[in-house]
PDB file of C-alpha atoms in Angstrom:
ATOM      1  CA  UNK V 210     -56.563  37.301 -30.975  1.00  0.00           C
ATOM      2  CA  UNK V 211     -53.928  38.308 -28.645  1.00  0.00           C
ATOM      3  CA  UNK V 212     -53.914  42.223 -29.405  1.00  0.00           C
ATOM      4  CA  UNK V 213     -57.840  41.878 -29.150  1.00  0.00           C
ATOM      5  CA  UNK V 214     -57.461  40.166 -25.080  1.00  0.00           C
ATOM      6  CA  UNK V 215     -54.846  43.126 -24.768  1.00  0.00           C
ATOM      7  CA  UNK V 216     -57.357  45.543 -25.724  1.00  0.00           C
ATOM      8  CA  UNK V 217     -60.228  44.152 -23.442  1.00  0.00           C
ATOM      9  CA  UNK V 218     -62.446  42.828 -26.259  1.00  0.00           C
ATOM     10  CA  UNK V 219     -64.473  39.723 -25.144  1.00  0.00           C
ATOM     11  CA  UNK V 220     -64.734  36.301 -26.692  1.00  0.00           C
ATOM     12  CA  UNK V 221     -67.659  35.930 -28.259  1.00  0.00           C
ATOM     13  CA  UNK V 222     -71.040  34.895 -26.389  1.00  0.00           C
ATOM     14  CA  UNK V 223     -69.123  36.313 -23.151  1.00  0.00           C
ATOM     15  CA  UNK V 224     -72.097  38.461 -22.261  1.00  0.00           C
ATOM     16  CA  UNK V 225     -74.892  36.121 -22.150  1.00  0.00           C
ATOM     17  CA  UNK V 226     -76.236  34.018 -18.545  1.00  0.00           C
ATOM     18  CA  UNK V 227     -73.496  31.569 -17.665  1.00  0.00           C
ATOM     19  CA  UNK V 228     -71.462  31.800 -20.481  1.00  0.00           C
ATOM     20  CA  UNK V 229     -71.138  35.465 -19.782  1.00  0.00           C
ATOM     21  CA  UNK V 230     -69.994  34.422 -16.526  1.00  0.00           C
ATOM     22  CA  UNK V 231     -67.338  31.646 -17.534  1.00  0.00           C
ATOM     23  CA  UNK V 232     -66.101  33.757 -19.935  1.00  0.00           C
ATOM     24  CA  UNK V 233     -65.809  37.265 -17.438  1.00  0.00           C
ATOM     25  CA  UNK V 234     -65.221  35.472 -13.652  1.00  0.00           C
ATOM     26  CA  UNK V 235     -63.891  31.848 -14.445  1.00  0.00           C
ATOM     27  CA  UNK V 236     -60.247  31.811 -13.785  1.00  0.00           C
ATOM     28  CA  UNK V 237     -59.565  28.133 -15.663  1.00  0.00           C
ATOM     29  CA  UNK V 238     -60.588  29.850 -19.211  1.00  0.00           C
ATOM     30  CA  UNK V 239     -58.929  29.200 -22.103  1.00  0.00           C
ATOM     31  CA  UNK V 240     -58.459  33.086 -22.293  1.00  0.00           C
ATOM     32  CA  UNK V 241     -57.085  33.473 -19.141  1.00  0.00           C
ATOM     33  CA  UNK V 242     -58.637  35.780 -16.879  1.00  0.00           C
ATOM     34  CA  UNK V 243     -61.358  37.880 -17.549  1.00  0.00           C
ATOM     35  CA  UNK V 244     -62.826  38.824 -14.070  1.00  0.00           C
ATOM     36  CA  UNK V 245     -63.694  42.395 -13.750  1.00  0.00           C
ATOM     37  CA  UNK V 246     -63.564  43.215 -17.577  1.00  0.00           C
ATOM     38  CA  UNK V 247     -66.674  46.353 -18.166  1.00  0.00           C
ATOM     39  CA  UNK V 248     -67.443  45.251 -21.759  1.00  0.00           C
ATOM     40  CA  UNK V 249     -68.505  42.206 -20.284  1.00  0.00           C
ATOM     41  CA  UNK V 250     -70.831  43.516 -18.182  1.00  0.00           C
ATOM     42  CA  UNK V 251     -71.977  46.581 -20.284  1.00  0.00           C
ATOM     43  CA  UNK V 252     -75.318  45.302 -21.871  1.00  0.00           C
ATOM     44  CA  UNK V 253     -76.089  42.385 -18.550  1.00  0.00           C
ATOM     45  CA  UNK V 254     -78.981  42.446 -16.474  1.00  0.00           C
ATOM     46  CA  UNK V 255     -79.068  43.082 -12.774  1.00  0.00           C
ATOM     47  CA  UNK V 256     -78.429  39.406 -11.674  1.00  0.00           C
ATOM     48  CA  UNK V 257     -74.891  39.302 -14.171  1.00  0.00           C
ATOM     49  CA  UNK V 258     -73.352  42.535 -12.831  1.00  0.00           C
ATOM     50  CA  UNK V 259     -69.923  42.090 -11.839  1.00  0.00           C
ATOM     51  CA  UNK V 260     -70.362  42.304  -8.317  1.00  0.00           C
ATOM     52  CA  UNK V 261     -73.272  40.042  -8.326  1.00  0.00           C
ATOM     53  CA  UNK V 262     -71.240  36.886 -10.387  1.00  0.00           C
ATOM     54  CA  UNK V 263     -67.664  37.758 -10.444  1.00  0.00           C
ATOM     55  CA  UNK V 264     -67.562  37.948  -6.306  1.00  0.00           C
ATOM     56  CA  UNK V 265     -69.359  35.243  -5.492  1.00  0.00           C
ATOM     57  CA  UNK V 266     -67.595  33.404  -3.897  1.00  0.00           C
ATOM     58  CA  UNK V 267     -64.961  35.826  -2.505  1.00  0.00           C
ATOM     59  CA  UNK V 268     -62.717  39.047  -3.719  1.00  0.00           C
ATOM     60  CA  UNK V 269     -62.602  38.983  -7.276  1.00  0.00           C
ATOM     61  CA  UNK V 270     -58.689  39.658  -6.891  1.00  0.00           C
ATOM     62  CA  UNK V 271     -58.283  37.005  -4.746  1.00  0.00           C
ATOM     63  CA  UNK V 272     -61.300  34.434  -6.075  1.00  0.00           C
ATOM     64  CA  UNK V 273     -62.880  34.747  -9.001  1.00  0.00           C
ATOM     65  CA  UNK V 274     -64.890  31.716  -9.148  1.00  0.00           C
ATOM     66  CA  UNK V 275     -65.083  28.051  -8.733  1.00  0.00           C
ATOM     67  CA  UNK V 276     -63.188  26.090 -10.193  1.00  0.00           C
ATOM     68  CA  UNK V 277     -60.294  28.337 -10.221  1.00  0.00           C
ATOM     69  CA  UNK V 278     -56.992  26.317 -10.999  1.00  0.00           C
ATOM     70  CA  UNK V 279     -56.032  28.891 -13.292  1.00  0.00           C
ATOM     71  CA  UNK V 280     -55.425  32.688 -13.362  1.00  0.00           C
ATOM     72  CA  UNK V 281     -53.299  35.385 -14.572  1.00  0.00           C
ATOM     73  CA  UNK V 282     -50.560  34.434 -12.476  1.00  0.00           C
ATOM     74  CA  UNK V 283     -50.681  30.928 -13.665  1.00  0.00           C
ATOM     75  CA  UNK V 284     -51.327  27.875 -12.067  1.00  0.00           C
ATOM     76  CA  UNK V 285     -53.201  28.503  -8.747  1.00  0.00           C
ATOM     77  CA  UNK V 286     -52.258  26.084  -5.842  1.00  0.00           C
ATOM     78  CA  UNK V 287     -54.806  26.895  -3.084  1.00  0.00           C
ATOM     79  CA  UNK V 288     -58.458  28.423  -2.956  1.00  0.00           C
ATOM     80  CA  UNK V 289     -59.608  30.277   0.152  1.00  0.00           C
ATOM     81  CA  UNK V 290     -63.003  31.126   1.120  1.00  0.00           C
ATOM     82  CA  UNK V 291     -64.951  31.189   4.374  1.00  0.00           C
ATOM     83  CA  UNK V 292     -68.052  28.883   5.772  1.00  0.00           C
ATOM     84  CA  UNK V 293     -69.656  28.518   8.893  1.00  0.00           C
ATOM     85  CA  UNK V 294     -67.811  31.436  10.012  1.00  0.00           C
ATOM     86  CA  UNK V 295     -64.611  29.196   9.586  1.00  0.00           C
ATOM     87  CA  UNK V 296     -61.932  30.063   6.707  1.00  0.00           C
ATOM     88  CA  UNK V 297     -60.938  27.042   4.442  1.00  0.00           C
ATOM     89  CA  UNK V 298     -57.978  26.969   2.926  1.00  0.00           C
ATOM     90  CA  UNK V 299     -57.786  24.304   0.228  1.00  0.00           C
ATOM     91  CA  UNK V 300     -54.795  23.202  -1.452  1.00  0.00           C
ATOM     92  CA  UNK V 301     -55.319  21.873  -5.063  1.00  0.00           C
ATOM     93  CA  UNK V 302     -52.979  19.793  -7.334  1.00  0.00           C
ATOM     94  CA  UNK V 303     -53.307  21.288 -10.854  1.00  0.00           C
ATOM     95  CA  UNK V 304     -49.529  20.156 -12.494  1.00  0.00           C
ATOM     96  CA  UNK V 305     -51.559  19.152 -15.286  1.00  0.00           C
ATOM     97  CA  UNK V 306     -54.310  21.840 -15.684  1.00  0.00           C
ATOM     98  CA  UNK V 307     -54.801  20.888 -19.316  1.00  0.00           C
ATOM     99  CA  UNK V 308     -56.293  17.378 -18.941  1.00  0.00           C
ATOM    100  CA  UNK V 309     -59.763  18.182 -16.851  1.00  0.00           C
ATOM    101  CA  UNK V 310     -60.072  14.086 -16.047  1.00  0.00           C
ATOM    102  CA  UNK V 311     -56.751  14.543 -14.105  1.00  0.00           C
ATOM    103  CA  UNK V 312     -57.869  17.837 -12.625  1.00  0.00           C
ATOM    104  CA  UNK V 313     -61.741  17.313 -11.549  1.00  0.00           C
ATOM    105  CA  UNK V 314     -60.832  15.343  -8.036  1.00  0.00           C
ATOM    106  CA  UNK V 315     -57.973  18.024  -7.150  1.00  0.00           C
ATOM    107  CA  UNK V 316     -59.826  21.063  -7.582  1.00  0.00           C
ATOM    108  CA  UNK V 317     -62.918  22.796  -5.633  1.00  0.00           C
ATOM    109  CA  UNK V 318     -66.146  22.759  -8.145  1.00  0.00           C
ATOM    110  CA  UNK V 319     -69.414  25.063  -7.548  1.00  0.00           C
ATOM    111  CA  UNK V 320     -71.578  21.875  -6.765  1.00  0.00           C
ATOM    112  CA  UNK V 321     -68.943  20.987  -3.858  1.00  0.00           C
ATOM    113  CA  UNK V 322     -69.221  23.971  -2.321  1.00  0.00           C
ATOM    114  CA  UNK V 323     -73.144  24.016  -3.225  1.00  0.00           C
ATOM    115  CA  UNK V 324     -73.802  20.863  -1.373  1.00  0.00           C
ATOM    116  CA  UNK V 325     -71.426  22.150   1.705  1.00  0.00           C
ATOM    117  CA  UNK V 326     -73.586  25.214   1.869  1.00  0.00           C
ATOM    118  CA  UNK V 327     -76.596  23.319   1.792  1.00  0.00           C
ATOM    119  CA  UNK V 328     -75.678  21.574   4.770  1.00  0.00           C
ATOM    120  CA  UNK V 329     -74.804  24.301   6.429  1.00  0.00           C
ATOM    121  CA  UNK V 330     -78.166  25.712   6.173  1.00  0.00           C
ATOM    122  CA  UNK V 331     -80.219  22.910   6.898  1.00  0.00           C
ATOM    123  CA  UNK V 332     -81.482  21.331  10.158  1.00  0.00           C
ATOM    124  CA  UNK V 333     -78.347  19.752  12.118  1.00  0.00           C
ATOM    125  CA  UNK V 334     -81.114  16.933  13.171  1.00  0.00           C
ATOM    126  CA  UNK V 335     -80.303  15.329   9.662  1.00  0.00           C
ATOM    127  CA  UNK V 336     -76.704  15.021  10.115  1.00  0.00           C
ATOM    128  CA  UNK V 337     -76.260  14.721  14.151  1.00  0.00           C
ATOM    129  CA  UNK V 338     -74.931  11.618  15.468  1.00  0.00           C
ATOM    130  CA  UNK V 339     -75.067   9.586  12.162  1.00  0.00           C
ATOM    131  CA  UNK V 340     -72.788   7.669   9.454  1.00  0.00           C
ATOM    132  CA  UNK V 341     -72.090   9.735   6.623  1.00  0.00           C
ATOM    133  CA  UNK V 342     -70.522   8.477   3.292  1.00  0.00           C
ATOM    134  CA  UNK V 343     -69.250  11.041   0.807  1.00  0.00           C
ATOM    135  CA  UNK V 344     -69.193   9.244  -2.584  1.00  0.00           C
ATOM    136  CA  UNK V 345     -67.478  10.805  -5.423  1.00  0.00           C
ATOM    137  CA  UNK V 346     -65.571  13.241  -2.871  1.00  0.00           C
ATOM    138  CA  UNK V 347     -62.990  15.229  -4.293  1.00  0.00           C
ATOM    139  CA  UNK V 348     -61.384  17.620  -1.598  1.00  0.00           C
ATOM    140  CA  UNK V 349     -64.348  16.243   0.848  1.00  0.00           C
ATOM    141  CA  UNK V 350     -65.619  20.035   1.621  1.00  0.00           C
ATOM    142  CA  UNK V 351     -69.272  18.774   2.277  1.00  0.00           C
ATOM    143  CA  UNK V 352     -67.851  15.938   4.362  1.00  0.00           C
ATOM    144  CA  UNK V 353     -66.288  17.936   6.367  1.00  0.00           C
ATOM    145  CA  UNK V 354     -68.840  20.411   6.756  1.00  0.00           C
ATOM    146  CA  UNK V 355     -70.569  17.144   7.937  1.00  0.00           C
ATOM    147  CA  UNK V 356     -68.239  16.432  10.445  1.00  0.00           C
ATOM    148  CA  UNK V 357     -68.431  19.859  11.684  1.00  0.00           C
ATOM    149  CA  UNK V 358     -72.330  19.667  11.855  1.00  0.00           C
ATOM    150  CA  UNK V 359     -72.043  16.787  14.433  1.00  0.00           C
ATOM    151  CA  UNK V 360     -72.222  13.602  12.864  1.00  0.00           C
ATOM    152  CA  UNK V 361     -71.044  10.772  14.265  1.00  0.00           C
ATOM    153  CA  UNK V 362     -68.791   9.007  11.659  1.00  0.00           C
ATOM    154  CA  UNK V 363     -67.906  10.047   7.746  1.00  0.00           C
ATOM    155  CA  UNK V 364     -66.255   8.478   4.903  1.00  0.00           C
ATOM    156  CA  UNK V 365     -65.541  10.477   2.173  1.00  0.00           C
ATOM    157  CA  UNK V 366     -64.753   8.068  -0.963  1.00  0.00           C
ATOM    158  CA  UNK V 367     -62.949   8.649  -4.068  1.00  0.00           C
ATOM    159  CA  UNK V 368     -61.379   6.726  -6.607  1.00  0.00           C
ATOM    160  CA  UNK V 369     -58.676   8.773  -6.942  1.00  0.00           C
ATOM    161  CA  UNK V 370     -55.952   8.653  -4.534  1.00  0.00           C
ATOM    162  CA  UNK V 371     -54.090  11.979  -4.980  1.00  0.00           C
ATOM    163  CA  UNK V 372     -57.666  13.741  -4.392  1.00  0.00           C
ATOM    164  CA  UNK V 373     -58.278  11.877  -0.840  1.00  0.00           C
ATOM    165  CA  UNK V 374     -54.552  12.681   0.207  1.00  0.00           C
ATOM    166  CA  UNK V 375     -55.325  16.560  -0.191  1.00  0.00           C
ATOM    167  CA  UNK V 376     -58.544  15.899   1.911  1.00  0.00           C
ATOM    168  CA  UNK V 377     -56.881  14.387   4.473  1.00  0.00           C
ATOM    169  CA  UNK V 378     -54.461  16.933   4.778  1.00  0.00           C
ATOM    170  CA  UNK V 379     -57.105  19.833   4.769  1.00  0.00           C
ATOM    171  CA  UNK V 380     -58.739  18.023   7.596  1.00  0.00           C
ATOM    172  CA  UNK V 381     -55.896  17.515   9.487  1.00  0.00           C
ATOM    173  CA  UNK V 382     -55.303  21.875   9.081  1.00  0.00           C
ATOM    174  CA  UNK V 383     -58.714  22.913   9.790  1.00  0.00           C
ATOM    175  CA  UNK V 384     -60.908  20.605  11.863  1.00  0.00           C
ATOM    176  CA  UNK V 385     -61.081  20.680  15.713  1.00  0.00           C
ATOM    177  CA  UNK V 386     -59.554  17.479  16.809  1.00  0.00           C
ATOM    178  CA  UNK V 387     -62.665  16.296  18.286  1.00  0.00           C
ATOM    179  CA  UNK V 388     -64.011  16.637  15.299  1.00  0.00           C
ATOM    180  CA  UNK V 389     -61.022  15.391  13.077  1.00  0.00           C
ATOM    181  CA  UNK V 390     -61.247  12.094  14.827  1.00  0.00           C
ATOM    182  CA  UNK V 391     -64.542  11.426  13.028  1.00  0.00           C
ATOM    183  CA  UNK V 392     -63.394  11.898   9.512  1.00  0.00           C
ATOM    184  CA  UNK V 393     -61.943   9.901   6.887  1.00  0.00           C
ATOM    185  CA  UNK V 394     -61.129   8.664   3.574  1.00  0.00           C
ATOM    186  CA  UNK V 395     -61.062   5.581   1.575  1.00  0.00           C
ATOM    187  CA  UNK V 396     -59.861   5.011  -1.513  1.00  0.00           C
ATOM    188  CA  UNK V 397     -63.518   3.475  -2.921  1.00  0.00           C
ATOM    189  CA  UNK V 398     -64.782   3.660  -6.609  1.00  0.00           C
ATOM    190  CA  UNK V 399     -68.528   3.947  -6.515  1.00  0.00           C
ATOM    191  CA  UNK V 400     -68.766   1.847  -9.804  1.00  0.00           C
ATOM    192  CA  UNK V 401     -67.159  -1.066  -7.910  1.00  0.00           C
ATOM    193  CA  UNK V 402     -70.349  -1.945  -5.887  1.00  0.00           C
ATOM    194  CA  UNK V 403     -68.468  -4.381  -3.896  1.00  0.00           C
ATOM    195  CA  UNK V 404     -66.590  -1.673  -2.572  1.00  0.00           C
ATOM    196  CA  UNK V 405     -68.959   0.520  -1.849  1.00  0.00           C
ATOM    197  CA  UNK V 406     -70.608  -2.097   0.343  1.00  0.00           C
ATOM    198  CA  UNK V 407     -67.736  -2.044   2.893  1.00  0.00           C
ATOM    199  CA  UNK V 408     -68.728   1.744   3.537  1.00  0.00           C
ATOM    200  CA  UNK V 409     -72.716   0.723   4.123  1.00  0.00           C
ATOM    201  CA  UNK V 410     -74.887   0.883   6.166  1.00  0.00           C
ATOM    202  CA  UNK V 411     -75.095   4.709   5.508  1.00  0.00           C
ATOM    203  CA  UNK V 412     -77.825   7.232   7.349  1.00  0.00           C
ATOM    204  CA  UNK V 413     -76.770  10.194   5.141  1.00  0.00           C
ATOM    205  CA  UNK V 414     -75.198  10.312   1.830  1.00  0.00           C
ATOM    206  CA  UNK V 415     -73.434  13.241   0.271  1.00  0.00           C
ATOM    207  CA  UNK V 416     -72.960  13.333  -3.774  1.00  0.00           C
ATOM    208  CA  UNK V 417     -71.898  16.912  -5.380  1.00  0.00           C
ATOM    209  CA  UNK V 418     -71.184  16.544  -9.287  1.00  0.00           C
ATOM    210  CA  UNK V 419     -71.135  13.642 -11.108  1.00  0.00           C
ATOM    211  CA  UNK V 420     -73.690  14.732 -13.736  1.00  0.00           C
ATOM    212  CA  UNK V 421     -71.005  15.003 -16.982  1.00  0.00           C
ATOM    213  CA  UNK V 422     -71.167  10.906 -18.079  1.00  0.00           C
ATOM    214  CA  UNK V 423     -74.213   9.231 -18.610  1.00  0.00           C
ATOM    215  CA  UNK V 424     -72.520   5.871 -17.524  1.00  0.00           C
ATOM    216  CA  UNK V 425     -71.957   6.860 -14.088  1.00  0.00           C
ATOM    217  CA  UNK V 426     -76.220   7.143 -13.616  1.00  0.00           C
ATOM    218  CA  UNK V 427     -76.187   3.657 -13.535  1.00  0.00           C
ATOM    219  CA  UNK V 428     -73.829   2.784 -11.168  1.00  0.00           C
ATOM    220  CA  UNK V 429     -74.753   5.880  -8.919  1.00  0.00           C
ATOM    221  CA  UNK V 430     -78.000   4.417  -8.384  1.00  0.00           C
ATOM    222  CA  UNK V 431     -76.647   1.147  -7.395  1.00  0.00           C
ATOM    223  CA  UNK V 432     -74.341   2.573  -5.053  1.00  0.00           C
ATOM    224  CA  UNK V 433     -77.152   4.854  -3.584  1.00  0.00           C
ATOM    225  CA  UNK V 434     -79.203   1.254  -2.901  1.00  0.00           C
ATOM    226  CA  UNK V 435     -76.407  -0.604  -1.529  1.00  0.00           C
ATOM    227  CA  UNK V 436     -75.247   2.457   1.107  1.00  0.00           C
ATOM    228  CA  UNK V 437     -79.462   2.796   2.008  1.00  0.00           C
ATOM    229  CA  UNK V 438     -80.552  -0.285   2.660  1.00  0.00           C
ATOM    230  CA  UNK V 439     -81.929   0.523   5.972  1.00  0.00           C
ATOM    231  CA  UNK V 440     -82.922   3.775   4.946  1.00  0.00           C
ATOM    232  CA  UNK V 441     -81.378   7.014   4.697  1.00  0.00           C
ATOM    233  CA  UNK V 442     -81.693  10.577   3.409  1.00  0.00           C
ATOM    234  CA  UNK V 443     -79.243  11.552   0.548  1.00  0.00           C
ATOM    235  CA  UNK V 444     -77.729  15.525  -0.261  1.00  0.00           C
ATOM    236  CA  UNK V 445     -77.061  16.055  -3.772  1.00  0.00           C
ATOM    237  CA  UNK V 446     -75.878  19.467  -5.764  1.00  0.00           C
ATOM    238  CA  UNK V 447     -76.374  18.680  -9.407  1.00  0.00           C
ATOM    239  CA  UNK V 448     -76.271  19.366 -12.662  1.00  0.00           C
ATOM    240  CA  UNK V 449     -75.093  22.577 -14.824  1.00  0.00           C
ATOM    241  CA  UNK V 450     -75.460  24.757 -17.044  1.00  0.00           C
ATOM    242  CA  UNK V 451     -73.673  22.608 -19.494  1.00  0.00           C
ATOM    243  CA  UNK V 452     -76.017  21.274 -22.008  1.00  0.00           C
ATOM    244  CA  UNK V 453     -75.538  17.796 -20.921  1.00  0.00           C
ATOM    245  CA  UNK V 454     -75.426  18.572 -16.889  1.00  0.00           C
ATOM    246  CA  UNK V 455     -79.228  19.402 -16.419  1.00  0.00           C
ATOM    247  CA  UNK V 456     -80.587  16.519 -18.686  1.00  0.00           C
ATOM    248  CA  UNK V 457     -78.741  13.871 -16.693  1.00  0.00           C
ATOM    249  CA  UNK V 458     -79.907  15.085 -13.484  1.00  0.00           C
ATOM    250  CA  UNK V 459     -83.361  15.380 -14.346  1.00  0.00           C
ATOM    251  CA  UNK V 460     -82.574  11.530 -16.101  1.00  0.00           C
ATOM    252  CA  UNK V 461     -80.732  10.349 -12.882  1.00  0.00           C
ATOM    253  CA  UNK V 462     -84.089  11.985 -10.356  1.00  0.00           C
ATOM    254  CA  UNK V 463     -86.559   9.901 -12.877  1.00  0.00           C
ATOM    255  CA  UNK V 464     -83.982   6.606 -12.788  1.00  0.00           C
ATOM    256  CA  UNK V 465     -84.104   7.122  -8.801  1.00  0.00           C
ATOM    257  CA  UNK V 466     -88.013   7.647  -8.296  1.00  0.00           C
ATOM    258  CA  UNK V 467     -89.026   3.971  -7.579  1.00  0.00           C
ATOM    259  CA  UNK V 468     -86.678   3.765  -4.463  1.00  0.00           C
ATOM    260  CA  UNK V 469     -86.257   7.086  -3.328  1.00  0.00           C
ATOM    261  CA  UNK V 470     -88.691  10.147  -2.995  1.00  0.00           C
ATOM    262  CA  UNK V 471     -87.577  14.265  -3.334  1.00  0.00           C
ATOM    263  CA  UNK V 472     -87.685  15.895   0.074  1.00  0.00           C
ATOM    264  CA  UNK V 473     -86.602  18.783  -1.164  1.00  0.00           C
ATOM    265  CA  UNK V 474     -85.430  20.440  -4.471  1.00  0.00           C
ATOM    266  CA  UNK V 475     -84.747  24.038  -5.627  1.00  0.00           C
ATOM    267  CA  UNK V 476     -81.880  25.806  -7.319  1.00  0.00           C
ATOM    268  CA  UNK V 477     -79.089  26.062  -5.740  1.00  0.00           C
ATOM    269  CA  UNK V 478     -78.392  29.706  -6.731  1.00  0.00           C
ATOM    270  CA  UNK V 479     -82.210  30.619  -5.529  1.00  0.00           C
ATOM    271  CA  UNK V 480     -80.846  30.333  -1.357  1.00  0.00           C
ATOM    272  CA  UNK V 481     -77.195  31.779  -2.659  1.00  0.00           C
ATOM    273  CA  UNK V 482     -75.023  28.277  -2.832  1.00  0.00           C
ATOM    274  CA  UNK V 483     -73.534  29.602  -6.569  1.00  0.00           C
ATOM    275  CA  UNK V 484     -73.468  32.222  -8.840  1.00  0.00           C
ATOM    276  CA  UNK V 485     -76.480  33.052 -10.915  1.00  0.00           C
ATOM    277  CA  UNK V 486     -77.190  30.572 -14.153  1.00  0.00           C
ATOM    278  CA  UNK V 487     -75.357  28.084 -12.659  1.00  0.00           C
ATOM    279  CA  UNK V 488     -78.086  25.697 -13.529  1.00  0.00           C
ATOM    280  CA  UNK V 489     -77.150  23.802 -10.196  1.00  0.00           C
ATOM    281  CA  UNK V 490     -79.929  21.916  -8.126  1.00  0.00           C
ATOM    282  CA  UNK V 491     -79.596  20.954  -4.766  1.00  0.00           C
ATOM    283  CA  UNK V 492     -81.769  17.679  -3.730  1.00  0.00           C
ATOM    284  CA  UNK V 493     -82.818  16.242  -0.636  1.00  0.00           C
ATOM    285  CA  UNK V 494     -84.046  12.086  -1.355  1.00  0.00           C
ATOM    286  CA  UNK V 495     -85.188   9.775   1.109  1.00  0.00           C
ATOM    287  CA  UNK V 496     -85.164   6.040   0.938  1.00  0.00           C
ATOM    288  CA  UNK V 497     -88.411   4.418   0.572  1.00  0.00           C
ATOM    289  CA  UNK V 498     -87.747   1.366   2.471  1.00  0.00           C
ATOM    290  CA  UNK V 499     -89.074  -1.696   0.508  1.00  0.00           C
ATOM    291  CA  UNK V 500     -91.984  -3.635   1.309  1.00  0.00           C
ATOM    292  CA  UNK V 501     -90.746  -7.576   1.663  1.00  0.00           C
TER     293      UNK V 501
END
């Protein structure tokens, strides 16, 4: 296996939709990295050229893809890329690269910087002068993007506390100060809906990922009606091209329909958020407030 790497062969199924691209661009494969390898591309279609999947998101040499904790160098401490005509320099925490549960709140994933995009592009009417919760954050890019976009006060929540610390030091580094002084984190697990009502009332609420465990649906949905009480609009990226990442949104968009209607859905790969098969949605909901 290792004379066949040396020799440029690809891993089986590496040429087909997103699988081609994991296999070619991601730089957390098993493999190591593949990015720029021709047999790869040699029998794709015009949408999984490299140019069109492997750069994405920036200079293949320099960023492959999302989420890139890994790459022939080894371990790989900070991602750079550019939004809103701003560069973002995020540092990750990836001692344990092996154990994705450990990794997933330290790291930059497509739907993050999906829903950050998203906001970027859409009417600054949604997010000026209101409260914004971030639930599930991570490295809080689409909070901060928030922030940026004018709105009043944001909370980007996690559960995990290593996670928020990078955020906080990110937005310390690259937001204006007038700006920086409305963001923050708290340390709040959106399963704990006791919790989550100390962040509430919300007008906006910001959710990229958390379509990999079916149990989290559940408790997403509570946490959505707690935070919206008096209405608000809510920004989701989700899904995947993982089998199990596109049947839980749709599940999660059916589980939500009595309380909240779709604004707005579409692929998030259709207005250039992520690469091509990503099988990412971005989703607009609003809060149909309830009759008493």
């Amino acid at each position: 296996e290792d004379a066949s790497r040396a020799q440029g062969v690809v891993p089986n199924g590496a040429g087909a939709y997103w699988t081609g691209y994991d296999e070619c661009c991601r730089c957390g494969n098993a493999a190591g990295n593949f990015s720029g390898l021709s047999p790869c591309w040699a029998s794709a279609g015009a949408n999984t050229s490299f140019r069109a999947c492997c750069t994405f998101y920036g200079d293949a040499t320099a960023l492959p893809s999302l989420p890139c904790w890994r790459d022939a160098g080894g371990l790989r401490r900070v991602i750079e890329l550019r939004l809103l005509g701003r560069q973002w320099n995020f540092k990750q925490s990836v001692s344990d690269a092996s154990n994705i549960h450990v990794v997933m709140p330290r790291v930059l994933w497509p739907t993050a910087y999906a829903l950050a995009a998203y906001l970027a592009q859409t009417s600054e009417r949604h997010l000026m002068g209101r409260h914004v919760v971030e639930l599930g954050c991570g490295l809080a890019f689409p909070a901060m993007v928030a922030s940026l976009l004018g709105a009043a006060q944001v909370i980007a929540s996690d559960s995990d506390r290593v996670g928020l610390r990078l955020a906080e030091a990110h937005a310390a580094r690259s937001l204006p100060d007038r700006v920086r002084d409305r963001f923050t984190t708290r340390c709040v697990d959106f399963r704990n809906i006791m919790a989550v009502a100390t962040l509430a009332p919300a007008d906006v609420v910001l959710c990229a990922g958390q379509m990999y465990d079916a149990t989290l649906l559940e408790p997403l949905l509570r946490a959505l009606l707690a935070l919206c009480a008096r209405g608000c609009l809510v920004f989701m990226a989700m899904g995947g091209a993982w089998p199990p990442g596109q049947s839980l949104a749709y599940e999660f968009l059916n589980m939500v329909a009595g309380a909240f209607s779709v604004q707005e859905a579409f692929r998030c790969e259709d207005r250039g958020f992520v690469h091509h098969f990503s099988g990412i949605g971005c989703v607009m909901l609003a809060y149909r407030r309830q009759k008493k």
